[in-house]
Coordinates of C-alpha atoms in Angstrom, one line a residue:
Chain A
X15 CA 0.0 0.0 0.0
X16 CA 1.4 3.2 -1.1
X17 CA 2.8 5.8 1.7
X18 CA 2.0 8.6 -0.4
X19 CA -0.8 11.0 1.1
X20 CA 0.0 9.9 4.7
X21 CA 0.7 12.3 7.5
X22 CA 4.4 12.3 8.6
X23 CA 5.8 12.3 12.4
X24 CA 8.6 13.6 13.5
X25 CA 9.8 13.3 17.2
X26 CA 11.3 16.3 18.6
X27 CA 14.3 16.3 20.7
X28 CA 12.5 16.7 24.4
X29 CA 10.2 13.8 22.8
X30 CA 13.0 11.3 22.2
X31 CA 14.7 12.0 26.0
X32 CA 11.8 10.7 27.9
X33 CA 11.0 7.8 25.4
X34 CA 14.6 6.6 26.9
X35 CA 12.7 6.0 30.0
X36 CA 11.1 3.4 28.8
X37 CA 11.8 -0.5 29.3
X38 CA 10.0 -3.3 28.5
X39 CA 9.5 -3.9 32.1
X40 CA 7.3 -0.3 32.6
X41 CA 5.8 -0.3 28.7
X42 CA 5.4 -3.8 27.2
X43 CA 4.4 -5.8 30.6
X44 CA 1.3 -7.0 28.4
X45 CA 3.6 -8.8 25.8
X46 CA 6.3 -10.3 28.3
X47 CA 4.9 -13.2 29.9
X48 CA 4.4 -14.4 26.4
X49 CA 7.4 -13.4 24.9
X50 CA 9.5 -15.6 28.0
X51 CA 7.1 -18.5 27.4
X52 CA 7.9 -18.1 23.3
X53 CA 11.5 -18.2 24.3
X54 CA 11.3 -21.3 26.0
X55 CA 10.0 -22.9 22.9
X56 CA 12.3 -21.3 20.3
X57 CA 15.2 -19.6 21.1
X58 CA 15.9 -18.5 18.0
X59 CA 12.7 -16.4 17.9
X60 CA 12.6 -13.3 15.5
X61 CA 11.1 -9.9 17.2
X62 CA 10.4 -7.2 14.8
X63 CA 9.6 -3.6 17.0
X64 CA 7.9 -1.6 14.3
X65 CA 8.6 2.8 15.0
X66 CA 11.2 1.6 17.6
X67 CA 12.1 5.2 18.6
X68 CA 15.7 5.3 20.4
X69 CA 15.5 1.4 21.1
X70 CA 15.5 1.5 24.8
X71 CA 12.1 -1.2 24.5
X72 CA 14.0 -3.2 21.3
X73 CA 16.8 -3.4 23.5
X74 CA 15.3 -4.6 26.7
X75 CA 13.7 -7.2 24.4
X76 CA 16.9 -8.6 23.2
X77 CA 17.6 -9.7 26.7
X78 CA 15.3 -12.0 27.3
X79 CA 15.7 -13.8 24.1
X80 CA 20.0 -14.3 24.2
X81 CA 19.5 -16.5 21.2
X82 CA 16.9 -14.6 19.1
X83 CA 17.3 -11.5 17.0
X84 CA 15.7 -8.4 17.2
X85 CA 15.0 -5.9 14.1
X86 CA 14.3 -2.3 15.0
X87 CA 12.9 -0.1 12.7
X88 CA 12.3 3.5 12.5
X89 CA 11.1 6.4 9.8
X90 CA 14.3 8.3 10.8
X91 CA 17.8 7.7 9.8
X92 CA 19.2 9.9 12.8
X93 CA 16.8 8.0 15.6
X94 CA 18.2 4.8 14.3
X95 CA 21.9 5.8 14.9
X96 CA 20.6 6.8 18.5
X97 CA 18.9 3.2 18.8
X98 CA 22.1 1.8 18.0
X99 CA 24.6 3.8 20.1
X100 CA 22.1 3.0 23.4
X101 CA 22.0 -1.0 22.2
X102 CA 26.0 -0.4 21.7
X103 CA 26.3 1.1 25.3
X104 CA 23.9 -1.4 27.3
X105 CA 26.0 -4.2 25.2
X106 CA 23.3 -6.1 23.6
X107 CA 24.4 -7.2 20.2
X108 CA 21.6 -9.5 18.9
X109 CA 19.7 -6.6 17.3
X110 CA 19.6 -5.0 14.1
X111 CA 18.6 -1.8 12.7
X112 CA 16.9 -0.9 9.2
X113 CA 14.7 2.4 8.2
X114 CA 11.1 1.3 7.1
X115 CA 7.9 2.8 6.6
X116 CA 5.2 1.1 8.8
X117 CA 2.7 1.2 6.0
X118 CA 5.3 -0.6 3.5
X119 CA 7.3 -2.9 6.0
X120 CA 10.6 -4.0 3.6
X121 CA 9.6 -7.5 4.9
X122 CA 8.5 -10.7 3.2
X123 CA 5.0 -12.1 4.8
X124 CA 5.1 -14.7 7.8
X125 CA 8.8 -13.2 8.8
X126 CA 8.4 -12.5 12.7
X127 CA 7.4 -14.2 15.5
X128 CA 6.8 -11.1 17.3
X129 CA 5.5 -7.8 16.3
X130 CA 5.8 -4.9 18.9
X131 CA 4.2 -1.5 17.7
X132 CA 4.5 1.0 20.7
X133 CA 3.4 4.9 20.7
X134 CA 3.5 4.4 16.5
X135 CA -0.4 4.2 15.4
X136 CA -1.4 7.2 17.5
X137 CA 0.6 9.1 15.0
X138 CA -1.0 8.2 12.4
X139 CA -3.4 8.9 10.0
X140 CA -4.6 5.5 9.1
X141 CA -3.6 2.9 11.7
X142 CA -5.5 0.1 10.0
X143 CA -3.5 0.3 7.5
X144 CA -0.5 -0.3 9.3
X145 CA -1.8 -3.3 11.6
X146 CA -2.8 -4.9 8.4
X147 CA 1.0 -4.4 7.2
X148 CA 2.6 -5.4 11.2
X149 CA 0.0 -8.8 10.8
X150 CA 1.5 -9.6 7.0
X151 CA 5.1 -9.6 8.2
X152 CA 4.0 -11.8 10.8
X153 CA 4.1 -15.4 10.9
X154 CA 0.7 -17.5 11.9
X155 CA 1.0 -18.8 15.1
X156 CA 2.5 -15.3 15.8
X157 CA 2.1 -12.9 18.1
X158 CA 1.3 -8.8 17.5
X159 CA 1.4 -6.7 20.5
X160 CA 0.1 -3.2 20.3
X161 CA 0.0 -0.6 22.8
X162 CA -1.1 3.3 22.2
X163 CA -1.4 6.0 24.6
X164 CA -4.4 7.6 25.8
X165 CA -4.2 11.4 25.5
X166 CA -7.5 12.2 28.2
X167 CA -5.8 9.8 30.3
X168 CA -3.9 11.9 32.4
X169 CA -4.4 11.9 36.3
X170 CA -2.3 14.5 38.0
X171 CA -1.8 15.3 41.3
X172 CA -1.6 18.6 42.7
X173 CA -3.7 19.7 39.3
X174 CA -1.3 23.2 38.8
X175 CA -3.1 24.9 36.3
X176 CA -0.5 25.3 34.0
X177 CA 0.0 21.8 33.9
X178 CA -3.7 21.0 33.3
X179 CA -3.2 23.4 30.2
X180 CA -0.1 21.6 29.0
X181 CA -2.0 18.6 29.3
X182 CA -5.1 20.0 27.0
X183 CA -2.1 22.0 24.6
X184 CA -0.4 18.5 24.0
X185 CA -3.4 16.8 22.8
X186 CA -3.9 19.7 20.7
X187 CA -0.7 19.5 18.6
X188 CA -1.0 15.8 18.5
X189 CA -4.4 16.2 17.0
X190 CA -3.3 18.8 14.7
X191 CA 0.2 17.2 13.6
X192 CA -2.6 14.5 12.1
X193 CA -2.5 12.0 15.2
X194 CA -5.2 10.4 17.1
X195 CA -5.7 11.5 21.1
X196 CA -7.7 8.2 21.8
X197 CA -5.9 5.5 20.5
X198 CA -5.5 3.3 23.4
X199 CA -9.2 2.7 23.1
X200 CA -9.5 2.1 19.5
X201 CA -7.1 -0.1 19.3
X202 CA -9.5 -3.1 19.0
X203 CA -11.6 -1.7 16.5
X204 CA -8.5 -0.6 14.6
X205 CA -7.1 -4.1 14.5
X206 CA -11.0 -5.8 13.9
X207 CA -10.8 -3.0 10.9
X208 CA -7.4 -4.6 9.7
X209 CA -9.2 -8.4 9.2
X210 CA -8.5 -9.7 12.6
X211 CA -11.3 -11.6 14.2
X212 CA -12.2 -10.5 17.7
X213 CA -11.7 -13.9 19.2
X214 CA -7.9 -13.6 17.8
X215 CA -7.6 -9.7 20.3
X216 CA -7.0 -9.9 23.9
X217 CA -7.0 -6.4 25.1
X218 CA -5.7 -4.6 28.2
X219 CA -5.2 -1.0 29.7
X220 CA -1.7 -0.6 31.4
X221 CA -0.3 2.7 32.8
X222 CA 2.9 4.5 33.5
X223 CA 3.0 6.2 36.7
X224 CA 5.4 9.1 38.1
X225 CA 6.0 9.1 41.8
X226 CA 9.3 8.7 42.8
X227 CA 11.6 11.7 43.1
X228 CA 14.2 10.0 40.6
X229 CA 10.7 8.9 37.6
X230 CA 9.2 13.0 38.4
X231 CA 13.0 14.4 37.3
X232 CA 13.0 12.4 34.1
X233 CA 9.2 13.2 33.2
X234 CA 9.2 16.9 34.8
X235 CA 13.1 17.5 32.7
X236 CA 11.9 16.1 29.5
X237 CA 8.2 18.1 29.5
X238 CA 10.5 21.1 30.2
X239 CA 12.9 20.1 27.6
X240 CA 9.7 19.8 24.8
X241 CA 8.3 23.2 26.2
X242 CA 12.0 25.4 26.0
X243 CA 13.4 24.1 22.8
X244 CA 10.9 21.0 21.7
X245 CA 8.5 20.8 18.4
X246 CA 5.6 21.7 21.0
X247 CA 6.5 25.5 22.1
X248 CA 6.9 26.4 18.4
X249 CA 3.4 24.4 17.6
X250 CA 1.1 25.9 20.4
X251 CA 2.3 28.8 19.6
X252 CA 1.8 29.0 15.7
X253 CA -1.9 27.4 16.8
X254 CA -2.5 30.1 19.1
X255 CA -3.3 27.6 21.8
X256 CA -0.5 29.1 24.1
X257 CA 1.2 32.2 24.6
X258 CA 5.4 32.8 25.4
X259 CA 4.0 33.5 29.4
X260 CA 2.0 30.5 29.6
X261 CA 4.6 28.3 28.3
X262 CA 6.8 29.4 30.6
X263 CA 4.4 29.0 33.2
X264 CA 3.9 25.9 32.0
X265 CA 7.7 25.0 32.6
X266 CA 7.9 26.5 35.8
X267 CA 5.0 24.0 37.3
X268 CA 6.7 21.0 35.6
X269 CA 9.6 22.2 37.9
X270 CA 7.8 22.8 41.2
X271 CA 5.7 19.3 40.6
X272 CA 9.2 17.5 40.2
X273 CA 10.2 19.0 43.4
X274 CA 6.5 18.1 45.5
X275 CA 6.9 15.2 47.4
X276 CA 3.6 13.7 47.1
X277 CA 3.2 14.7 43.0
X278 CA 2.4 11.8 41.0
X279 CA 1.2 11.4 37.4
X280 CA -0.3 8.4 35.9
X281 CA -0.6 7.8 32.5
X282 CA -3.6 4.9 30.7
X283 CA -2.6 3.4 27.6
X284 CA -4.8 0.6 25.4
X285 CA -3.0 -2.6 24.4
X286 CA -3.9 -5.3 21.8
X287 CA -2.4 -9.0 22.1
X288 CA -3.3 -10.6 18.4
X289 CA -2.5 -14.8 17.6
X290 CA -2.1 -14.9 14.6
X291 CA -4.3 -18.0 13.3
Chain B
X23 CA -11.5 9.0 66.3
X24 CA -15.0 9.5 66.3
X25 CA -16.9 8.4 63.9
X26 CA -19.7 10.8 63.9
X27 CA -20.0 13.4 61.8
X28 CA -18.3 11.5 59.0
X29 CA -20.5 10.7 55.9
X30 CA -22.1 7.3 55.7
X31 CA -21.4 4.9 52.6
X32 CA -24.2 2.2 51.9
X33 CA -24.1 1.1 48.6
X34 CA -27.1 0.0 46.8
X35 CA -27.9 -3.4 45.2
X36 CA -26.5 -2.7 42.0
X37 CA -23.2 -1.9 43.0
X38 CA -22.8 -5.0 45.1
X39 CA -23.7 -7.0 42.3
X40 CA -20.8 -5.1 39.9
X41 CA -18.0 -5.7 43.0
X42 CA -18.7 -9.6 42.7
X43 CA -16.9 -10.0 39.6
X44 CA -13.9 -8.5 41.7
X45 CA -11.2 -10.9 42.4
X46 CA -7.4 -10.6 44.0
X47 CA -6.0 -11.4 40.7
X48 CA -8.0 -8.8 38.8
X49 CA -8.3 -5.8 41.7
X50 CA -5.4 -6.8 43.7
X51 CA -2.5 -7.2 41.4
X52 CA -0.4 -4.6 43.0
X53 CA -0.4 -6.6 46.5
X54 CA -0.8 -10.0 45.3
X55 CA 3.1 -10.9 44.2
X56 CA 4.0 -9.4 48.1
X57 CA 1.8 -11.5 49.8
X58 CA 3.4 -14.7 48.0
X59 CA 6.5 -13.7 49.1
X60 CA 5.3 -13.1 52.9
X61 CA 3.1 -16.2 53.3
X62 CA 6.2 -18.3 51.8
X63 CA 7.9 -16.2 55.2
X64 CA 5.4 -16.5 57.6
X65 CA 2.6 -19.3 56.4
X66 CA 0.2 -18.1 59.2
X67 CA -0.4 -14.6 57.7
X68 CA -3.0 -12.5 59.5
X69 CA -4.6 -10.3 56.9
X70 CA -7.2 -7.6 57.7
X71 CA -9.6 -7.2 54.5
X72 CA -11.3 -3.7 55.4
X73 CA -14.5 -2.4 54.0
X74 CA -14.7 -5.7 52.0
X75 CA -18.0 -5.7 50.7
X76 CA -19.0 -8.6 49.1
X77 CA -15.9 -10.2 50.1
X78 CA -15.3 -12.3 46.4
X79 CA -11.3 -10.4 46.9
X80 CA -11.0 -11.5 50.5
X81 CA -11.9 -14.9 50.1
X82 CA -9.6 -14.6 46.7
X83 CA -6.8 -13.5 49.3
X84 CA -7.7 -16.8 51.8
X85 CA -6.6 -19.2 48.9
X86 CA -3.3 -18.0 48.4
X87 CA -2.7 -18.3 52.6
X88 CA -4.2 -21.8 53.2
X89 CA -2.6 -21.6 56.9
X90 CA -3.2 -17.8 57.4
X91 CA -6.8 -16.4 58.4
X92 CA -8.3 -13.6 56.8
X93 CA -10.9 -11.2 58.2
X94 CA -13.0 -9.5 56.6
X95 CA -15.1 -6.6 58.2
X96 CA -17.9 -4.1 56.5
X97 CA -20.0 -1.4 58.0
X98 CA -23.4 -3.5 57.2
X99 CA -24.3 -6.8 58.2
X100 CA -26.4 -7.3 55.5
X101 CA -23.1 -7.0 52.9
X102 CA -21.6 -9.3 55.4
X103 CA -24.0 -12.1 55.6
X104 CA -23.5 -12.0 51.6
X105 CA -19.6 -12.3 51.8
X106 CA -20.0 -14.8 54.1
X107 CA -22.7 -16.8 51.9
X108 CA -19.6 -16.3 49.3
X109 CA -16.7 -17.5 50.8
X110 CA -18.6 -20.9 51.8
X111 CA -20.0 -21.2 48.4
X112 CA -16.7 -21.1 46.8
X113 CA -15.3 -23.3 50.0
X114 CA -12.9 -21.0 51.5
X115 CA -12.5 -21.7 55.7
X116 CA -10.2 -19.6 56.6
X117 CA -12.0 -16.6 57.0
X118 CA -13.9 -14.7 59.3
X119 CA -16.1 -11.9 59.3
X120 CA -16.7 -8.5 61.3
X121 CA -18.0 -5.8 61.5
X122 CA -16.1 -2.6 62.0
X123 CA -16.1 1.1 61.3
X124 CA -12.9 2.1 59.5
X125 CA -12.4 5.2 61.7
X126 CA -12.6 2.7 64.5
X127 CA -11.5 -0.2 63.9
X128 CA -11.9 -3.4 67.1
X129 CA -8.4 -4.6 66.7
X130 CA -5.2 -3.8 68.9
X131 CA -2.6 -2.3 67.3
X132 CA -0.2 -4.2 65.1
X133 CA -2.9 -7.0 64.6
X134 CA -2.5 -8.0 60.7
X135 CA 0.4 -8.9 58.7
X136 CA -1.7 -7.4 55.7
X137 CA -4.2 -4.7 56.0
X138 CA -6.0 -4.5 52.4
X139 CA -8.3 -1.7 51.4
X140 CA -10.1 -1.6 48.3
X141 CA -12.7 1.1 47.1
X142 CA -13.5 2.6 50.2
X143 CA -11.2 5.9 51.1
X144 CA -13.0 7.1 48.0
X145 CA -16.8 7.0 50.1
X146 CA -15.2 8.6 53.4
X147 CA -14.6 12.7 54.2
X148 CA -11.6 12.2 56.1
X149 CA -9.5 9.5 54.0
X150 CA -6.0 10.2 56.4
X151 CA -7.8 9.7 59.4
X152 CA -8.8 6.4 58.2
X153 CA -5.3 5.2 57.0
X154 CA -4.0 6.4 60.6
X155 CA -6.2 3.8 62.0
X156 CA -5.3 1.0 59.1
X157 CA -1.5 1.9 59.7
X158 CA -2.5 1.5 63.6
X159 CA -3.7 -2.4 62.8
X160 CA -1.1 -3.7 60.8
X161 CA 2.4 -4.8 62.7
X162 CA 5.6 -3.2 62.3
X163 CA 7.4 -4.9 58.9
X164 CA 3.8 -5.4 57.7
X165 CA 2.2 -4.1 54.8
X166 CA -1.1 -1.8 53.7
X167 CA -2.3 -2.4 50.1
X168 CA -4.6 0.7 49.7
X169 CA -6.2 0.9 45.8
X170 CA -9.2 3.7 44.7
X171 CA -10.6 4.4 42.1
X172 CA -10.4 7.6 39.6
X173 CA -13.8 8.6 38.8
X174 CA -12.4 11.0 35.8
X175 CA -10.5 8.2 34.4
X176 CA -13.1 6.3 32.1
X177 CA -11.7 5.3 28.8
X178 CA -15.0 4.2 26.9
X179 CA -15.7 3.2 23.4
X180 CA -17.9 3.9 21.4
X181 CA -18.7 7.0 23.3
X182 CA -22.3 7.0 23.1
X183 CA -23.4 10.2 24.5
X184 CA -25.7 8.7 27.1
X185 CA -22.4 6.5 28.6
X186 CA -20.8 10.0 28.9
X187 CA -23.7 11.5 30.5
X188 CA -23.8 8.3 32.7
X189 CA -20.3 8.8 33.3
X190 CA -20.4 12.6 34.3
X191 CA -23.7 11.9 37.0
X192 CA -22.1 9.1 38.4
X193 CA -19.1 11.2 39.5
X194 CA -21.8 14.0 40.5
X195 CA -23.7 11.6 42.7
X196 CA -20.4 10.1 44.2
X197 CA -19.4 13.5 45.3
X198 CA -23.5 14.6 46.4
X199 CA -22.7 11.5 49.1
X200 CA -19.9 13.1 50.1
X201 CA -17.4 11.1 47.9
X202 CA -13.9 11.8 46.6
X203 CA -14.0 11.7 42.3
X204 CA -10.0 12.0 42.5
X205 CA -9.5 9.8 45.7
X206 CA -6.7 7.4 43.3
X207 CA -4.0 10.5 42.7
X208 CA -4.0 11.4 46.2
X209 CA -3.4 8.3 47.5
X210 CA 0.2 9.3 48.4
X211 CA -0.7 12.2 49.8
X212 CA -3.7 11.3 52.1
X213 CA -1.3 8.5 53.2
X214 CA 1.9 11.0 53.6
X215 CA -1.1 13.1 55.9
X216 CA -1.6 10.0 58.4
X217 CA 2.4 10.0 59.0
X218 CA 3.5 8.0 56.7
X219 CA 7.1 8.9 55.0
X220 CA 7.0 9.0 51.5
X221 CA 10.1 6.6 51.6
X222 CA 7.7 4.0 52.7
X223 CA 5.1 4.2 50.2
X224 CA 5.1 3.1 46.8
X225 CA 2.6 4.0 44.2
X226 CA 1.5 2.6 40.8
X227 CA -2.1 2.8 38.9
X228 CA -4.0 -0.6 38.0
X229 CA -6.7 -0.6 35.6
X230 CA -10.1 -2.7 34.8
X231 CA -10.9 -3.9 31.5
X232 CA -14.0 -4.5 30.2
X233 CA -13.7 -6.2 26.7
X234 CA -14.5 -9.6 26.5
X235 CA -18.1 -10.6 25.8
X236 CA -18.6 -12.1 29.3
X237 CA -17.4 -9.0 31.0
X238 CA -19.1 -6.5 29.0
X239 CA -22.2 -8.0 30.1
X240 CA -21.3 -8.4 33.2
X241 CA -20.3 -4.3 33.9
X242 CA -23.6 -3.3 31.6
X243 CA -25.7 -5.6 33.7
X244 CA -24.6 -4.0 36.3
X245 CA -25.0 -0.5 35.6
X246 CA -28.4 -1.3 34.0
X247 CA -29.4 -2.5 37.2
X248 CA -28.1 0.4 39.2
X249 CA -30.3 2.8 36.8
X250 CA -32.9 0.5 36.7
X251 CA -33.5 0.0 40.6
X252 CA -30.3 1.0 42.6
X253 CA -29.4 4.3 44.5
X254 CA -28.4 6.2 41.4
X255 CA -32.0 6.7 39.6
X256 CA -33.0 8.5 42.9
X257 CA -30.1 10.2 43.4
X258 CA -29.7 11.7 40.0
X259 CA -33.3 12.7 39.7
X260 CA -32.7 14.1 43.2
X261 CA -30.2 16.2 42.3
X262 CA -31.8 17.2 38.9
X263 CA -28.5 16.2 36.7
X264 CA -30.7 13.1 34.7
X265 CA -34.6 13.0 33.8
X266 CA -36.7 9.5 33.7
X267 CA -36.1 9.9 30.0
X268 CA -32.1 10.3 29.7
X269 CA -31.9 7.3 32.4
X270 CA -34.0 5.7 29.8
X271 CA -31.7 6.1 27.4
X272 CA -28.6 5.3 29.4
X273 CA -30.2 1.9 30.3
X274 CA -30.3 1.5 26.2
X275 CA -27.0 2.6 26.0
X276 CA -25.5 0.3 28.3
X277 CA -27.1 -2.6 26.7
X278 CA -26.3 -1.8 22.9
X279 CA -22.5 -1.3 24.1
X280 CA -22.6 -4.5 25.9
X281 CA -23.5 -5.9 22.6
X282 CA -20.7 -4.2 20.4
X283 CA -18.1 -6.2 19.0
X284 CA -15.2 -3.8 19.9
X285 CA -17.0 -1.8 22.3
X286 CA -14.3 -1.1 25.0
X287 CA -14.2 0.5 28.8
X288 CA -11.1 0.7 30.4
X289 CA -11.0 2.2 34.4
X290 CA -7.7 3.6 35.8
X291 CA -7.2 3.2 39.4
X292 CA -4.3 4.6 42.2
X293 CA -2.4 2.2 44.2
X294 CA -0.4 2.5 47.1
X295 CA 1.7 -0.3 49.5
X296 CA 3.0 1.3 52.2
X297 CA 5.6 -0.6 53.9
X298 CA 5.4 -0.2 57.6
X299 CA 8.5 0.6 59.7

C-alpha cells in the first residue's frame, strides 16, 4: 500500500529524551509473559519492533531472548543511529537496525514471531492500514502486540493549572500534527478493521506512573525540555493555543511538581495482544 | 477517632452485584506478588480485609494463605451475611467476618500482617484519618495495600453520548454523598497526611478492562441494574443532573454497548503499599 498521502511524524528532541525512560519492564508488561514463554520454545525467535524510537524497548527485548534476534525499525535515519549507540552502550548485540515505513514494511509475509508497535499508530493517520502491514510480516501462530497512549488519560496530582493546560495543549498539537488522542481505546476496533477476528484480540489498559523523586525528574526534565526548545513551544504557539508566558508557566510548574513530594502522574494506555491464526 | 459526623457509605444493590466480579488477581494485582512472598515467610499470615464488601477479593486472598486467616469486616451486616454466603459457596474456611467502622476499627494495634483496602477511602470525608487507623492495625514490617478508584479516568468506546452522560452523573452523585471523584491521585498524599514517610510508600495505577463478551455484560448488567432500581435513579433525579427519559436512554446505551463487537471500557485506578516501619 502506497505511503504517499499519509501524514508524517517527527519526534522532537525533548520527545525522544523521555521515550529513553522506557523499558520493556514499565511499557510492554502486556507482551512479556508471552514473549519468555515463546522463548522457551524457540530460542531463535525473531522480534520485529515496528517505530522503535531510540530502542530503549528493542533493547530490553533482546535480553530475554540471548539466542533470538531483534529488528528495529524507524522512519528516521538519525533515531536509528541513536537506537544503536544505546544497544551499543547497554551491550546487547543480537539486534539489528533498518529504516522502514510502517505502511510498506521491507519485509516478506510470515517473517516475525513477534511484532511490537509501541506509541506508532497514534501518529498516524490510518492505523488500520499499518496493523494490516505489522500482521502480514508476521508469521501465523505469531504474536502482535500493540499498545497506544491515551491522550484524556492523564491523572495528575496537585492539578497546577498550567500543567492542566499543558495537558489540553499536547493533545492539541498531537491532533493537529494528524495523530489520534484516543488510541489506546481504539485499538480493538483498529485491529477488527485490519481483518482480525475478535476472538484472535486480547485487550488490556496498562499505565505509566510518576511518583518517585528519581521517575518525576525524568518526566518533569523532558516536558520542560519539549516546552523550552521542543517541536511543542513552536506548535502551540503558531496554533495560538498558548502564549510565550503561559509556556513558561507551563515549565515553571513542571519544575515545582518534580520538586512536591507527594506529586504523582499516571498515565492509561490501550493494548492489543493478536494470535495470529 | 469518632466516627460521627463523617458521611455514611451504603451502597445499593446494583453496586454489590458489579463488585462480585472483583477478584485478588483482577483488583489486587499490585499486593498479590507481596503477599506470595510473605506467606512463603510466615505461612500463618494474618490479613485484615477492610471495608470488603461482598468479600469475592477476600476470600480470593484466603486461597493463596491456606494456613493464614483472613478477616474481613464491612460497616453493614447485611453485605456481610452476603460475603459470608460467598466464601462458603466457593469453600474458602479460613476466613472470618466483622463488622467494624474504618475510623474505629476493634483490633489492637499491630494486629495483621496485611491490612488490604479496596474502594472505600473514595466514600469517606476524612481518607488520612482512616489510613491512621489502618497503619494502627497492621504490625511493624507489615504491609497496607490501599487501591481507589479515579472517577475522571473512564476510557469508553464507542462513546455513546448517554455513557458519557452516565459517566459525568455518576461522579456527580459520588461527590453529592460526600465522595472523593479523584481519591486514586491522592493516595500518596492522604497517606503522607496520616504519617506516613513517603520513603515508605510506593505508588502505581491498575486498571479494569471491560472487553470480552462475558465481561461487557457483566459491567452493563450491572449498571443497568443500578439505573434500573439502585441508588443512582434517585439520586440523579434528586439532584436534577438526569430526567426519567435520559436514564431511559442510558439503560439503552448500556445494553447496545454491551452488545458491540469492539466496544471497550477501560477504568484507571491509584495504588499505594506502604511498607510499615
Amino acid at each position: 500500500m502506497a505511503a504517499a498521502g499519509h501524514n508524517k511524524y517527527a519526534a522532537g528532541y525533548g520527545q525522544v529524551k523521555h521515550h529513553e525512560w522506557r523499558t520493556a519492564e514499565n511499557s510492554a508488561s502486556h507482551l512479556l509473559p508471552r514473549l519468555q514463554a515463546m522463548v522457551k520454545e524457540t530460542p531463535q525467535l525473531k522480534l520485529l519492533d515496528v517505530g522503535a524510537g531510540p530502542g530503549t524497548i528493542s533493547a530490553s527485548f533482546a535480553k530475554y531472548m540471548p539466542d533470538g534476534q531483534v529488528t528495529a525499525t524507524d522512519i528516521s535515519d538519525e533515531i536509528l543511529g541513536r537506537a544503536k549507540e544505546h544497544a551499543d552502550s547497554v551491550g546487547v548485540k543480537n539486534i539489528q537496525f533498518q529504516k522502514a515505513n510502517v505502511y510498506e514494511l521491507p519485509f516478506p509475509d510470515s517473517s516475525f514471531d513477534i511484532v511490537h508497535v509501541h506509541q506508532v499508530l497514534c501518529h498516524l493517520d490510518a492505523p488500520p492500514d499499518a496493523i494490516r502491514e505489522i500482521v502480514r510480516v508476521t508469521k501465523p501462530r505469531g504474536v502482535v502486540a500493540l499498545r497506544e497512549s491515551e491522550m484524556k488519560m492523564w491523572c495528575i496530582f496537585p492539578e497546577l493549572p498550567p500543567l492542566l493546560q499543558f495537558h489540553e495543549i499536547a493533545a492539541k498539537t498531537l491532533a493537529a500534527n494528524g495523530g489520534q488522542d484516543k488510541g489506546g481505546r481504539q485499538l480493538v476496533s483498529w485491529t477488527m478493521k485490519a481483518g482480525v477476528a475478535r476472538e484472535d484480540i486480547t485487550a488490556s489498559f496498562g499505565t505509566w506512573c510518576y511518583s518517585t523523586p528519581d521517575d518525576r525528574l525524568a518526566w518533569a526534565g523532558s516536558m520542560m525540555e519539549r516546552l523550552k526548545t521542543g517541536q511543542m513551544r513552536g506548535k502551540a504557539i503558531e496554533l495560538g493555543i498558548a502564549t510565550e508566558q503561559e509556556i513558561d508557566d507551563m515549565v515553571n510548574a513542571w519544575d515545582e511538581w518534580s520538586k512536591t513530594d507527594d506529586a504523582i502522574l499516571g498515565i492509561m494506555n490501550g493494548e492489543v495482544l493478536v494470535d495470529k491464526k
